[in-house]
XYZ file of C-alpha atoms in Angstrom:
779
model
C 50.118 50.697 124.936
C 52.227 50.288 128.152
C 52.729 46.864 129.343
C 50.709 46.113 132.602
C 52.361 45.216 135.946
C 49.422 44.189 138.016
C 48.945 43.987 141.779
C 46.048 41.601 142.523
C 44.712 41.435 146.033
C 43.389 38.154 147.643
C 44.290 34.495 148.354
C 41.245 32.571 147.218
C 40.009 30.464 144.217
C 38.786 33.835 142.645
C 42.208 35.334 142.679
C 44.000 32.172 141.308
C 41.270 32.275 138.401
C 41.845 36.056 137.836
C 45.564 35.441 137.704
C 45.324 32.603 135.339
C 43.168 34.483 132.854
C 45.255 37.656 133.061
C 48.616 35.667 132.468
C 47.114 34.796 128.871
C 47.080 38.512 128.077
C 50.040 39.692 125.939
C 49.825 43.008 127.483
C 50.339 41.820 130.985
C 53.999 41.657 131.821
C 53.938 40.763 135.630
C 51.260 39.846 138.213
C 51.876 40.279 141.875
C 49.388 38.513 144.035
C 49.165 39.780 147.756
C 49.171 37.472 149.596
C 48.342 34.703 147.175
C 47.993 31.078 147.747
C 49.677 27.890 146.708
C 48.290 28.098 143.153
C 49.728 31.543 142.524
C 52.906 30.765 144.322
C 54.000 28.356 141.440
C 52.846 26.927 138.085
C 51.546 30.206 136.568
C 53.700 32.173 134.137
C 54.258 35.892 135.038
C 52.841 35.474 138.507
C 54.491 35.621 142.013
C 53.127 36.007 145.649
C 53.800 38.906 147.934
C 53.244 38.490 151.645
C 51.067 41.596 152.259
C 47.697 41.529 153.617
C 44.678 42.834 151.490
C 43.878 45.909 153.938
C 47.432 46.774 154.694
C 47.163 49.917 152.411
C 50.455 51.570 153.432
C 52.559 48.396 152.602
C 50.565 47.811 149.474
C 50.927 51.271 148.153
C 54.620 51.204 149.162
C 55.197 47.865 147.221
C 53.223 49.179 144.200
C 55.308 52.215 143.837
C 58.672 50.404 144.314
C 57.741 47.771 141.799
C 56.423 49.932 139.136
C 52.723 48.556 139.496
C 50.462 50.423 137.099
C 47.183 48.516 137.666
C 45.458 47.132 140.841
C 42.703 44.417 140.998
C 41.255 44.029 144.359
C 39.640 40.520 144.708
C 37.704 40.271 147.921
C 35.207 42.700 149.474
C 37.059 43.888 152.546
C 39.670 46.249 150.922
C 37.027 47.580 148.539
C 34.698 48.455 151.459
C 37.596 50.015 153.296
C 38.439 52.306 150.359
C 41.389 50.556 148.535
C 40.508 52.439 145.409
C 41.059 55.715 146.890
C 44.344 54.669 148.349
C 45.852 53.809 145.028
C 44.001 56.823 143.310
C 46.092 59.152 145.520
C 49.263 57.737 144.213
C 48.079 57.818 140.529
C 47.577 53.958 140.053
C 44.151 52.995 138.493
C 42.124 50.438 140.320
C 39.733 48.041 138.922
C 37.209 48.296 141.574
C 34.486 50.756 142.964
C 35.092 53.681 145.211
C 34.536 53.756 148.926
C 31.072 55.142 148.439
C 30.118 52.733 145.654
C 31.313 49.821 147.711
C 28.501 50.587 150.225
C 26.306 48.553 147.877
C 27.848 45.311 149.409
C 29.154 46.966 152.596
C 25.687 47.895 153.796
C 22.521 45.987 153.074
C 20.456 48.630 154.490
C 22.065 51.052 152.066
C 21.572 48.955 149.014
C 18.019 47.996 149.820
C 17.227 51.733 150.300
C 18.935 52.400 146.864
C 16.923 49.829 145.159
C 13.703 51.384 146.654
C 14.685 54.829 145.461
C 15.390 53.667 141.887
C 12.411 51.413 141.675
C 14.781 48.300 141.305
C 12.637 45.122 141.972
C 13.539 43.511 145.241
C 11.910 41.832 148.293
C 9.741 43.890 150.680
C 11.898 44.826 153.598
C 12.575 47.124 156.597
C 15.835 47.940 158.438
C 16.381 47.744 162.254
C 18.723 48.354 164.970
C 16.223 47.552 167.877
C 15.473 43.921 168.466
C 11.914 44.517 169.826
C 10.946 46.551 166.732
C 12.440 43.958 164.423
C 10.300 41.185 166.381
C 7.095 43.109 165.985
C 7.654 43.627 162.237
C 8.318 39.737 162.014
C 5.081 39.136 163.984
C 2.896 41.389 161.716
C 4.393 40.254 158.565
C 2.148 38.017 156.416
C 5.030 36.549 154.682
C 8.036 34.196 155.526
C 11.116 36.238 156.304
C 15.017 36.194 155.831
C 17.294 37.915 158.385
C 20.351 39.690 157.103
C 23.154 41.157 158.883
C 23.623 44.507 157.224
C 27.524 44.564 157.225
C 30.092 42.176 155.777
C 29.922 38.685 157.251
C 32.057 36.609 154.743
C 28.921 35.718 152.886
C 27.401 33.940 155.878
C 25.327 36.666 157.520
C 21.929 35.451 156.433
C 19.475 33.391 158.509
C 16.406 31.645 157.019
C 14.085 30.872 159.767
C 11.358 28.337 159.255
C 9.039 29.605 161.922
C 8.151 32.919 163.780
C 9.937 31.524 166.854
C 13.011 30.804 164.911
C 12.693 34.321 163.393
C 12.565 35.868 166.950
C 15.608 33.878 168.009
C 17.578 34.910 164.915
C 16.767 38.557 165.552
C 18.416 38.245 168.917
C 21.235 36.326 167.560
C 22.134 39.007 165.131
C 21.260 42.265 167.120
C 21.769 41.102 170.693
C 24.322 38.324 170.682
C 26.237 39.766 167.773
C 26.913 36.267 166.293
C 28.042 38.151 163.240
C 30.022 40.752 165.088
C 29.813 44.414 163.916
C 28.221 43.178 160.736
C 25.042 42.649 162.797
C 24.679 46.155 164.255
C 21.993 46.800 161.853
C 19.503 44.090 160.602
C 17.606 43.839 157.401
C 14.247 41.856 157.711
C 12.990 41.111 154.184
C 10.517 38.965 152.528
C 11.544 35.345 151.575
C 11.530 35.047 147.924
C 10.713 31.639 146.136
C 11.981 30.685 142.808
C 15.278 29.899 141.025
C 18.374 31.811 142.120
C 21.060 32.959 139.832
C 24.168 35.275 139.907
C 25.059 37.775 137.226
C 28.588 39.192 137.045
C 28.767 42.242 134.942
C 31.582 44.689 133.881
C 30.946 48.338 134.041
C 32.690 51.609 133.537
C 30.028 53.744 135.177
C 27.865 53.959 132.056
C 28.063 50.808 130.014
C 27.139 47.301 131.637
C 28.314 44.057 130.076
C 26.877 41.013 131.789
C 28.702 37.522 131.800
C 26.765 34.244 131.573
C 24.324 33.707 134.509
C 25.628 31.338 136.958
C 24.116 29.204 139.763
C 25.872 28.771 143.054
C 25.399 25.901 145.653
C 25.626 27.497 149.092
C 24.738 24.687 151.462
C 27.448 22.224 152.683
C 25.610 19.020 151.893
C 23.896 17.385 148.959
C 20.165 18.414 148.170
C 20.996 21.984 149.502
C 20.963 20.732 153.195
C 23.035 21.960 156.104
C 24.641 25.302 156.994
C 25.511 27.985 154.396
C 29.050 28.161 153.136
C 30.987 30.501 150.880
C 29.875 28.149 147.908
C 30.367 24.590 147.307
C 30.276 24.590 143.579
C 28.677 26.398 140.562
C 27.959 26.168 136.864
C 27.177 28.578 133.949
C 25.221 29.436 132.120
C 22.174 28.317 133.909
C 19.227 27.181 131.693
C 16.623 28.672 134.188
C 17.584 32.055 132.535
C 16.362 32.387 128.980
C 17.510 35.034 126.669
C 14.310 36.861 127.267
C 14.810 36.835 131.045
C 18.406 37.921 130.685
C 17.348 40.910 128.491
C 14.701 41.787 131.364
C 17.391 41.539 134.029
C 19.646 44.014 132.153
C 16.806 46.376 131.483
C 15.028 46.464 134.838
C 18.042 45.747 137.297
C 21.524 46.099 135.856
C 21.275 49.140 133.695
C 19.011 50.927 136.253
C 21.615 50.091 139.035
C 24.574 51.510 137.100
C 22.552 54.573 136.064
C 21.306 55.227 139.540
C 24.689 54.875 141.201
C 26.136 57.502 138.647
C 23.272 59.916 139.104
C 23.686 59.519 142.993
C 27.291 60.770 142.755
C 29.232 57.233 143.067
C 29.590 55.704 139.620
C 30.393 52.033 139.565
C 33.608 50.911 138.025
C 34.621 47.204 138.200
C 32.604 43.933 138.257
C 29.050 44.157 139.767
C 27.796 40.791 141.288
C 24.029 40.774 141.425
C 22.288 38.045 143.152
C 18.876 37.538 141.709
C 15.630 35.334 142.312
C 13.456 34.512 139.363
C 10.010 34.953 141.100
C 6.564 34.509 139.609
C 6.546 38.362 139.536
C 9.770 38.581 137.521
C 13.448 38.725 138.519
C 14.107 40.378 141.935
C 17.440 41.525 143.506
C 18.612 39.440 146.513
C 21.827 41.295 147.076
C 24.686 43.125 145.399
C 28.458 42.401 145.765
C 31.085 44.835 144.318
C 33.606 42.325 143.142
C 33.893 38.859 141.442
C 32.024 36.194 143.153
C 33.615 32.857 144.485
C 33.147 30.236 143.151
C 31.235 32.042 140.126
C 34.635 33.430 138.791
C 35.828 29.823 138.411
C 32.989 29.252 135.881
C 32.572 32.653 134.160
C 36.156 33.462 133.270
C 36.927 30.107 131.520
C 33.956 30.815 129.230
C 35.517 33.968 128.004
C 36.309 33.680 124.382
C 40.022 33.327 123.298
C 39.862 36.771 121.649
C 38.747 38.461 124.855
C 41.578 40.020 126.737
C 40.471 40.234 130.472
C 43.228 42.770 131.170
C 42.000 45.029 128.183
C 38.495 44.736 129.575
C 39.468 45.712 132.986
C 41.522 48.763 131.878
C 38.717 49.825 129.547
C 36.366 49.868 132.637
C 38.740 52.180 134.414
C 39.025 54.482 131.482
C 35.267 54.735 130.755
C 35.475 53.128 127.370
C 34.040 49.508 128.182
C 31.959 49.819 124.848
C 35.192 49.938 122.795
C 36.643 46.393 123.723
C 35.232 42.998 122.963
C 33.728 40.759 125.711
C 32.947 37.488 123.985
C 31.843 34.261 125.416
C 32.467 30.708 124.232
C 29.543 28.446 123.324
C 28.987 25.690 125.989
C 29.159 25.298 129.701
C 31.537 25.394 132.638
C 30.955 23.778 136.053
C 33.184 23.834 139.277
C 33.251 21.553 142.262
C 34.680 22.900 145.569
C 36.792 20.541 147.529
C 36.798 21.598 151.211
C 38.488 20.519 154.522
C 36.553 18.141 156.702
C 34.604 20.096 159.283
C 34.026 23.139 157.098
C 32.034 25.584 157.449
C 32.808 24.869 161.271
C 36.234 24.197 162.740
C 38.595 22.346 160.312
C 42.152 21.286 160.390
C 44.899 22.879 158.158
C 48.292 21.676 157.082
C 47.055 18.593 155.499
C 49.404 17.539 152.567
C 47.841 17.885 149.170
C 48.793 15.732 146.024
C 47.432 16.795 142.598
C 47.530 14.478 139.525
C 47.692 15.829 135.906
C 44.373 16.514 134.395
C 43.076 16.873 130.746
C 43.448 20.369 129.078
C 39.830 21.292 129.651
C 39.907 20.567 133.330
C 41.498 23.185 135.455
C 42.132 22.960 139.226
C 42.059 26.296 140.970
C 43.580 26.883 144.363
C 41.792 28.650 147.184
C 42.812 27.494 150.786
C 46.227 26.228 149.874
C 49.749 27.277 150.781
C 53.343 26.001 150.277
C 55.191 24.966 153.366
C 58.734 23.580 153.074
C 58.135 22.750 149.428
C 54.883 20.771 150.206
C 51.360 21.964 149.065
C 49.202 21.961 152.156
C 45.672 22.939 153.147
C 45.376 26.564 154.673
C 41.476 27.116 154.618
C 38.005 25.642 154.655
C 37.521 25.810 150.754
C 40.777 24.322 149.595
C 40.471 23.726 145.778
C 37.966 23.993 142.946
C 38.003 21.660 139.894
C 36.418 23.242 136.753
C 35.367 21.462 133.583
C 34.468 23.161 130.361
C 32.421 21.395 127.662
C 29.800 21.846 125.024
C 27.068 20.587 127.147
C 26.225 20.917 130.871
C 26.264 17.055 131.577
C 29.849 16.750 130.162
C 31.126 19.901 131.825
C 29.951 18.542 135.335
C 31.467 15.228 134.503
C 34.800 16.765 133.782
C 34.682 18.885 136.945
C 34.103 15.722 138.996
C 36.974 14.003 137.025
C 39.076 16.879 138.200
C 38.024 16.231 141.773
C 39.543 12.667 141.429
C 42.772 14.254 140.586
C 42.976 15.833 144.121
C 43.973 14.056 147.342
C 44.303 15.111 150.945
C 43.076 13.767 154.296
C 39.494 14.449 155.113
C 38.797 16.030 151.989
C 34.929 16.713 151.421
C 32.805 17.768 148.353
C 29.262 17.822 147.167
C 28.240 15.234 144.721
C 25.245 17.013 143.130
C 26.605 20.064 141.706
C 24.074 21.510 139.083
C 21.275 19.187 140.176
C 18.789 22.197 139.996
C 19.606 22.577 136.367
C 19.236 18.994 135.478
C 15.933 18.881 137.482
C 14.658 22.186 135.505
C 15.703 20.710 132.104
C 13.799 17.297 132.953
C 10.762 19.300 134.012
C 10.919 21.447 130.914
C 10.953 18.393 128.797
C 8.007 16.871 130.531
C 6.034 20.132 130.410
C 6.723 20.452 126.625
C 5.071 17.061 126.117
C 1.817 17.687 128.019
C -1.091 19.993 127.575
C -1.564 22.461 130.273
C -4.770 20.911 131.685
C -3.152 17.456 131.520
C -0.540 18.619 134.095
C -0.698 16.552 137.260
C -0.863 19.750 139.381
C -3.663 21.119 137.347
C -5.920 18.260 136.268
C -7.397 17.680 139.820
C -8.483 21.222 140.025
C -10.339 21.008 136.765
C -12.010 17.667 137.803
C -13.388 19.330 141.068
C -15.668 21.446 138.959
C -17.772 18.699 137.446
C -21.530 19.084 137.716
C -24.771 17.542 136.241
C -24.488 17.814 132.491
C -20.782 17.992 132.349
C -18.051 15.572 133.503
C -15.199 18.141 133.249
C -12.959 15.549 131.661
C -10.225 17.523 129.857
C -8.406 16.418 126.616
C -10.965 16.459 123.809
C -11.376 18.831 121.074
C -14.282 20.517 122.494
C -16.389 20.524 125.763
C -19.708 18.795 125.957
C -22.820 19.797 127.960
C -26.115 17.757 128.348
C -28.942 20.388 128.815
C -31.458 17.667 129.300
C -29.503 16.031 132.041
C -29.260 19.423 133.772
C -33.171 19.686 134.039
C -34.001 22.218 131.417
C -37.164 21.981 129.466
C -37.225 24.818 126.931
C -33.915 26.546 127.545
C -32.312 29.656 125.853
C -28.539 29.712 125.828
C -26.789 32.895 126.995
C -23.022 33.513 126.451
C -20.434 35.929 127.726
C -16.853 36.598 127.149
C -14.523 38.975 129.256
C -11.130 39.508 130.633
C -9.872 41.149 133.839
C -8.288 44.269 132.393
C -5.297 45.777 133.840
C -5.883 44.135 137.213
C -3.804 41.512 135.630
C -0.801 43.865 135.836
C -0.857 43.859 139.470
C -0.815 40.005 139.535
C 2.312 40.113 137.450
C 3.915 42.890 139.753
C 3.046 41.021 142.967
C 3.414 37.419 141.870
C -0.043 36.584 143.250
C -1.678 34.504 140.794
C -4.276 32.439 142.578
C -7.111 34.977 142.704
C -7.090 36.587 139.150
C -8.658 33.300 137.852
C -11.804 33.879 140.029
C -11.948 37.414 138.596
C -12.097 36.237 134.955
C -14.900 33.659 135.986
C -16.899 36.483 137.936
C -16.796 38.821 135.130
C -18.340 36.307 132.877
C -20.923 34.562 135.152
C -22.272 37.665 136.691
C -23.084 38.878 133.179
C -25.178 35.578 132.789
C -27.036 35.802 135.919
C -28.397 39.318 135.070
C -30.086 37.623 132.237
C -31.645 35.145 134.547
C -29.343 32.334 133.441
C -27.707 29.644 135.488
C -24.137 29.181 134.649
C -23.282 25.847 132.859
C -19.710 25.759 131.714
C -16.597 27.898 131.306
C -13.509 27.942 129.180
C -10.516 29.976 129.511
C -7.811 31.464 127.266
C -4.284 31.825 128.723
C -1.561 33.299 126.634
C 2.056 33.746 127.582
C 5.581 33.891 126.368
C 6.831 30.780 128.083
C 4.478 28.472 130.115
C 5.397 28.416 133.783
C 3.509 25.540 135.244
C 3.317 26.917 138.918
C 2.005 30.127 137.705
C -0.570 28.436 135.359
C -1.526 26.111 138.207
C -2.315 29.104 140.514
C -4.312 30.820 137.704
C -6.415 27.607 136.951
C -6.888 27.273 140.771
C -8.587 30.591 140.913
C -10.575 29.666 137.872
C -11.626 26.320 139.316
C -12.531 28.183 142.681
C -14.673 30.624 140.731
C -16.395 27.874 138.847
C -17.192 26.199 142.111
C -18.651 29.321 143.462
C -20.773 29.840 140.403
C -21.811 26.101 139.939
C -20.321 25.840 136.513
C -18.033 23.231 134.946
C -14.571 23.979 133.694
C -14.596 22.118 130.516
C -11.409 23.254 128.850
C -9.380 26.103 127.480
C -6.573 27.223 125.304
C -2.955 27.795 126.348
C -0.972 29.598 123.911
C 2.840 30.063 124.164
C 4.055 33.061 122.019
C 7.705 33.754 122.619
C 8.575 37.320 121.617
C 4.879 38.517 121.928
C 4.879 38.448 125.675
C 7.715 39.600 127.880
C 9.246 37.017 130.468
C 6.692 36.561 133.342
C 3.706 38.117 131.586
C 0.529 36.365 130.484
C -2.954 37.350 129.405
C -6.139 35.951 130.476
C -9.788 35.813 129.118
C -12.809 33.566 129.581
C -16.001 32.431 127.946
C -18.974 31.228 129.777
C -22.345 29.749 128.619
C -25.437 29.645 130.692
C -29.068 28.661 130.070
C -32.438 30.095 131.209
C -35.929 28.709 130.647
C -37.569 30.866 127.889
C -40.321 32.345 130.209
C -37.676 33.369 132.957
C -35.490 35.585 130.797
C -34.638 38.993 132.296
C -34.700 41.912 132.149
C -38.539 42.188 131.911
C -38.624 45.725 130.397
C -42.453 45.488 130.254
C -42.697 45.133 133.958
C -40.163 47.667 135.114
C -41.950 50.954 136.150
C -41.641 54.034 138.383
C -41.639 53.209 142.099
C -39.640 49.997 141.670
C -36.862 49.777 144.258
C -33.145 49.247 143.710
C -31.435 46.759 146.040
C -27.812 46.666 146.205
C -25.440 43.617 146.972
C -22.145 44.473 148.350
C -18.826 44.322 146.545
C -15.523 42.805 147.843
C -13.470 45.913 146.555
C -12.802 47.247 143.218
C -13.528 43.881 141.589
C -11.987 44.063 138.122
C -12.574 47.553 136.929
C -10.677 50.891 137.207
C -7.203 49.378 137.617
C -5.423 51.672 135.140
C -6.447 54.556 137.461
C -5.602 52.578 140.600
C -2.078 51.618 139.432
C -1.551 55.461 138.747
C -2.775 56.334 142.193
C -0.500 53.727 143.934
C 2.462 55.261 141.885
C 1.391 58.720 143.065
C 1.186 57.518 146.588
C 4.864 56.582 146.667
C 3.753 53.242 148.374
C 4.933 49.808 147.153
C 2.581 46.923 146.412
C 4.327 45.033 149.128
C 3.810 47.798 151.750
C 1.245 47.371 154.398
C -2.250 48.265 153.106
C -3.342 51.709 154.424
C -6.942 50.456 155.246
C -6.142 46.854 156.296
C -2.816 46.343 158.159
C -3.122 42.517 158.088
C -2.415 42.562 154.361
C -0.084 44.153 151.742
C -1.413 46.703 149.567
C -1.152 44.453 146.581
C -3.014 41.680 148.242
C -5.802 43.948 149.230
C -6.171 45.192 145.576
C -6.193 41.725 144.266
C -9.163 40.756 146.357
C -11.202 38.616 143.841
C -14.450 39.825 142.259
C -17.535 38.488 144.111
C -19.748 35.904 142.245
C -23.486 36.448 142.767
C -24.866 33.429 140.923
C -25.997 31.006 143.602
C -27.512 33.397 145.737
C -29.550 35.062 143.166
C -30.894 32.005 141.280
C -33.671 31.396 143.835
C -34.773 34.999 143.516
C -34.787 34.595 139.745
C -36.671 31.232 139.739
C -39.355 32.769 141.906
C -39.934 35.642 139.476
C -39.095 38.083 142.137
C -36.701 40.301 140.256
C -37.450 42.398 137.143
C -33.937 43.348 136.130
C -30.323 43.209 137.363
C -27.286 45.271 136.631
C -23.727 43.971 137.094
C -21.793 47.130 138.146
C -18.531 46.899 136.256
C -16.544 49.460 134.260
C -18.806 52.543 133.994
C -20.078 52.235 137.547
C -23.590 53.165 138.460
C -23.792 55.905 135.830
C -23.332 53.642 132.724
C -24.448 50.252 133.938
C -27.981 50.615 135.625
C -29.479 52.397 132.563
C -28.536 49.349 130.379
C -31.427 47.285 132.012
C -34.067 50.159 132.085
C -36.720 51.309 129.494
C -35.652 54.281 127.558
C -38.062 56.599 129.466
C -37.069 55.739 132.991
C -34.050 56.670 135.183
C -32.982 56.015 138.860
C -32.353 58.031 141.886
C -29.445 56.420 144.014
C -29.024 57.336 147.581
C -25.131 57.233 148.185
C -25.711 57.406 151.920
C -27.700 54.211 152.099
C -24.752 51.784 152.347
C -21.348 52.141 153.898
C -18.605 53.669 151.624
C -15.748 51.014 151.847
C -12.226 52.041 153.074
C -10.588 51.114 149.772
C -12.605 53.681 147.819
C -11.979 56.243 150.509
C -8.226 55.710 149.893
C -8.607 55.772 146.136
C -10.724 59.015 146.121
C -8.438 60.785 148.828
C -5.038 59.749 147.286
C -5.970 60.095 143.688
C -8.025 63.219 144.355
C -10.879 61.704 142.323
C -14.149 63.607 142.079
C -17.373 62.094 143.608
C -19.109 61.825 140.210
C -16.015 60.211 138.574
C -16.002 57.624 141.482
C -19.571 56.729 140.688
C -18.747 56.470 136.913
C -15.491 54.381 137.317
C -16.002 52.192 140.441
C -18.764 50.147 142.040
C -17.997 52.104 145.203
C -19.147 49.068 147.489
C -22.157 47.740 145.409
C -21.356 45.066 142.911
C -24.791 44.074 141.844
C -28.009 45.987 141.668
C -31.581 44.413 141.498
C -34.722 46.172 140.349
C -37.610 44.797 142.594
C -41.237 45.627 142.926
C -41.847 47.371 146.333
C -44.109 44.372 147.493
C -41.309 41.841 146.841
C -38.449 43.846 148.474
C -38.878 41.915 152.012
C -38.978 38.459 150.356
C -35.942 39.125 148.104
C -33.996 40.632 150.909
C -34.748 37.484 153.046
C -33.614 35.059 150.455
C -30.458 36.805 149.860
C -29.707 37.128 153.638
C -30.421 33.414 153.893
C -27.432 33.054 151.441
C -25.382 35.125 153.629
C -25.723 38.176 151.333
C -25.740 41.821 152.687
C -28.456 43.740 150.980
C -29.137 47.489 151.099
C -32.125 49.485 149.662
C -30.122 51.970 147.685
C -32.687 53.747 145.432
C -35.835 54.111 143.492
C -37.012 54.223 139.757
C -38.375 57.354 138.317
C -39.380 58.801 135.082
C -36.623 60.723 133.522
C -39.009 63.709 133.533
C -38.994 63.405 137.375
C -35.246 62.990 137.252
C -34.609 66.333 135.397
C -33.918 64.366 132.270
C -31.077 62.323 133.801
C -30.703 58.501 133.717
C -28.856 58.340 137.004
C -29.019 60.889 139.805
C -26.640 60.257 142.664
C -27.786 61.739 145.944
C -25.764 62.418 149.201
C -22.261 61.610 147.600
C -20.640 64.656 148.974
C -22.077 64.137 152.585
C -21.531 60.324 152.774
C -18.442 59.637 150.621
C -16.015 61.376 152.816
C -12.477 60.476 153.760
């Protein structure tokens, strides 16, 4: 193999780190850095600076030819976005970096967001704008907090995170009207503000294979505790403990590989290092942004972690030759941390030309140069971010301590640095330790929710081996216990996909307690089963909040549950949920009263809140067919997203029906769940009877109109799969209809007379006859 004569473009800490690592390669003969900095000017074997700007392509190509350069590595984004790879390709010199077309993934946020949408790569909800008024209208209508991003290159600073709608309106004007980010703000991306832990993945790619490096976590804000304006980065560490091996595998499967595959299939394969900013949300990892080059200061921590038998030069060459899978990319065990030392005043105005003195550091502490230069033999400051001290160690605490020891070796007037690098990691690790030592229901964030469900007969104190209930204290004389167990089916998948977890708990309660009330039973207590791969306390809290809300609506106590962590069985971010409810009814109040049900009895229907918890496998297929995203505006309710509307919790009918049951005014009740009217109503009827249901007797909700139209679902199938607007059906004697209706209406219930009982003979042998569907269930 020919020796490599490398031309490295850039002058930051990233370029010094790359030069430092390349210089360790036996294959590298010479490294020219254009224009370089004080660190690449002296002190590195094989390395020298060249005074040429990174976008002066004629001068760069001329120099490369004259000095027999045979490999080019662009450091910053600007030359890549302007097409440096093509400039060198024309003269036959390979370039470790993407083409002009592929560089649009960083050069245009609108382009990259549209790419993600096309290839189903998870990201925040968004819209692109060039008109300020239209952007403000979107912000006003959005039911989520927003982030404003200048679409073009803005040196990593073109992002505004408004705290209020008013701040968002001002930010729109700043970017699109006032042009505070210059031409980068000619187009604006308004996207959903994502919450969670943020991390960065740098991954090598040859257009087919993708090899990620350890996940890093940057510190963008200038001051401690993530306060103050954004910077290019004040420090970093890797690997971050917030990303488990399961999460990293999920990121590669759902984000990195689909990105590389999608770019190749779209005609612009990616060659080089892909930087992906990721937020770990409750709904799983989502992409914040792409960069098409090494990050800074991420480079200062991931390259020192490459194993001693990994040759960076060979890896880069393999990427350009389409054979990345033929070389080794190994990672040392342990951690690296870097602390950036900046000029006083950065990221605003700052002085330059300050003399720098550096003391010798230990072998596992490296000081990388960024904004430095040599003037008359003296090392001086020349930029905002001046130096980065990196420490490498077997554990994170020691790595951070070594990085700060490196900072102590640096001296110049008005130097500034953050003193809390990796604070999020240490907080996360402390919380994980605390969580591991507590039961789920003993969590401070969860215990008060459970306590709020106490009722007569149960105190809702959690922590014992079983839940107790005192039937005598609850006022029962001759009770029969009634039990039910159920889950929420594939509606749970929508909660995973949207990150909305605070309603699904009410669903699991409703599916159980509604099955108790149809027996005439009062709900007494509830237990849940929550299974996951790794317990995420905030998600569990939201789920339990929904369960507690449901228990309060039903009047039952949440007396306990089982939380089961099963790594390997559930993928990251997934969980399953089921419930178990117990109720009681006096022996002489049990329903259905089959002996009393007869032809001529009236069917009363209580309205549903939507699809409740059934039919969601079909609904998810319909959503996919519609080409709509769950974060898109809901077609039938513009105040919500599609996901929010579909996650409307199942109604609970217990409290409003107990007075009807206790007065012996109802003969039977059917909870309309999976199977719709066709399968559920016959369950409470004598064998010889059937029903005639008039589909025109209640309004057909918009959600079902959309399901039927978008999914092309036949009317009969709608009646067999969904509740179609009626969640509970009562069988009532004609003389009791008025009183039952009045009692329900006093409990704010909407009641419709929807049908009548008949003999099967009068029903042409059918259990359920649906009248007027075609005429009334129209879209």
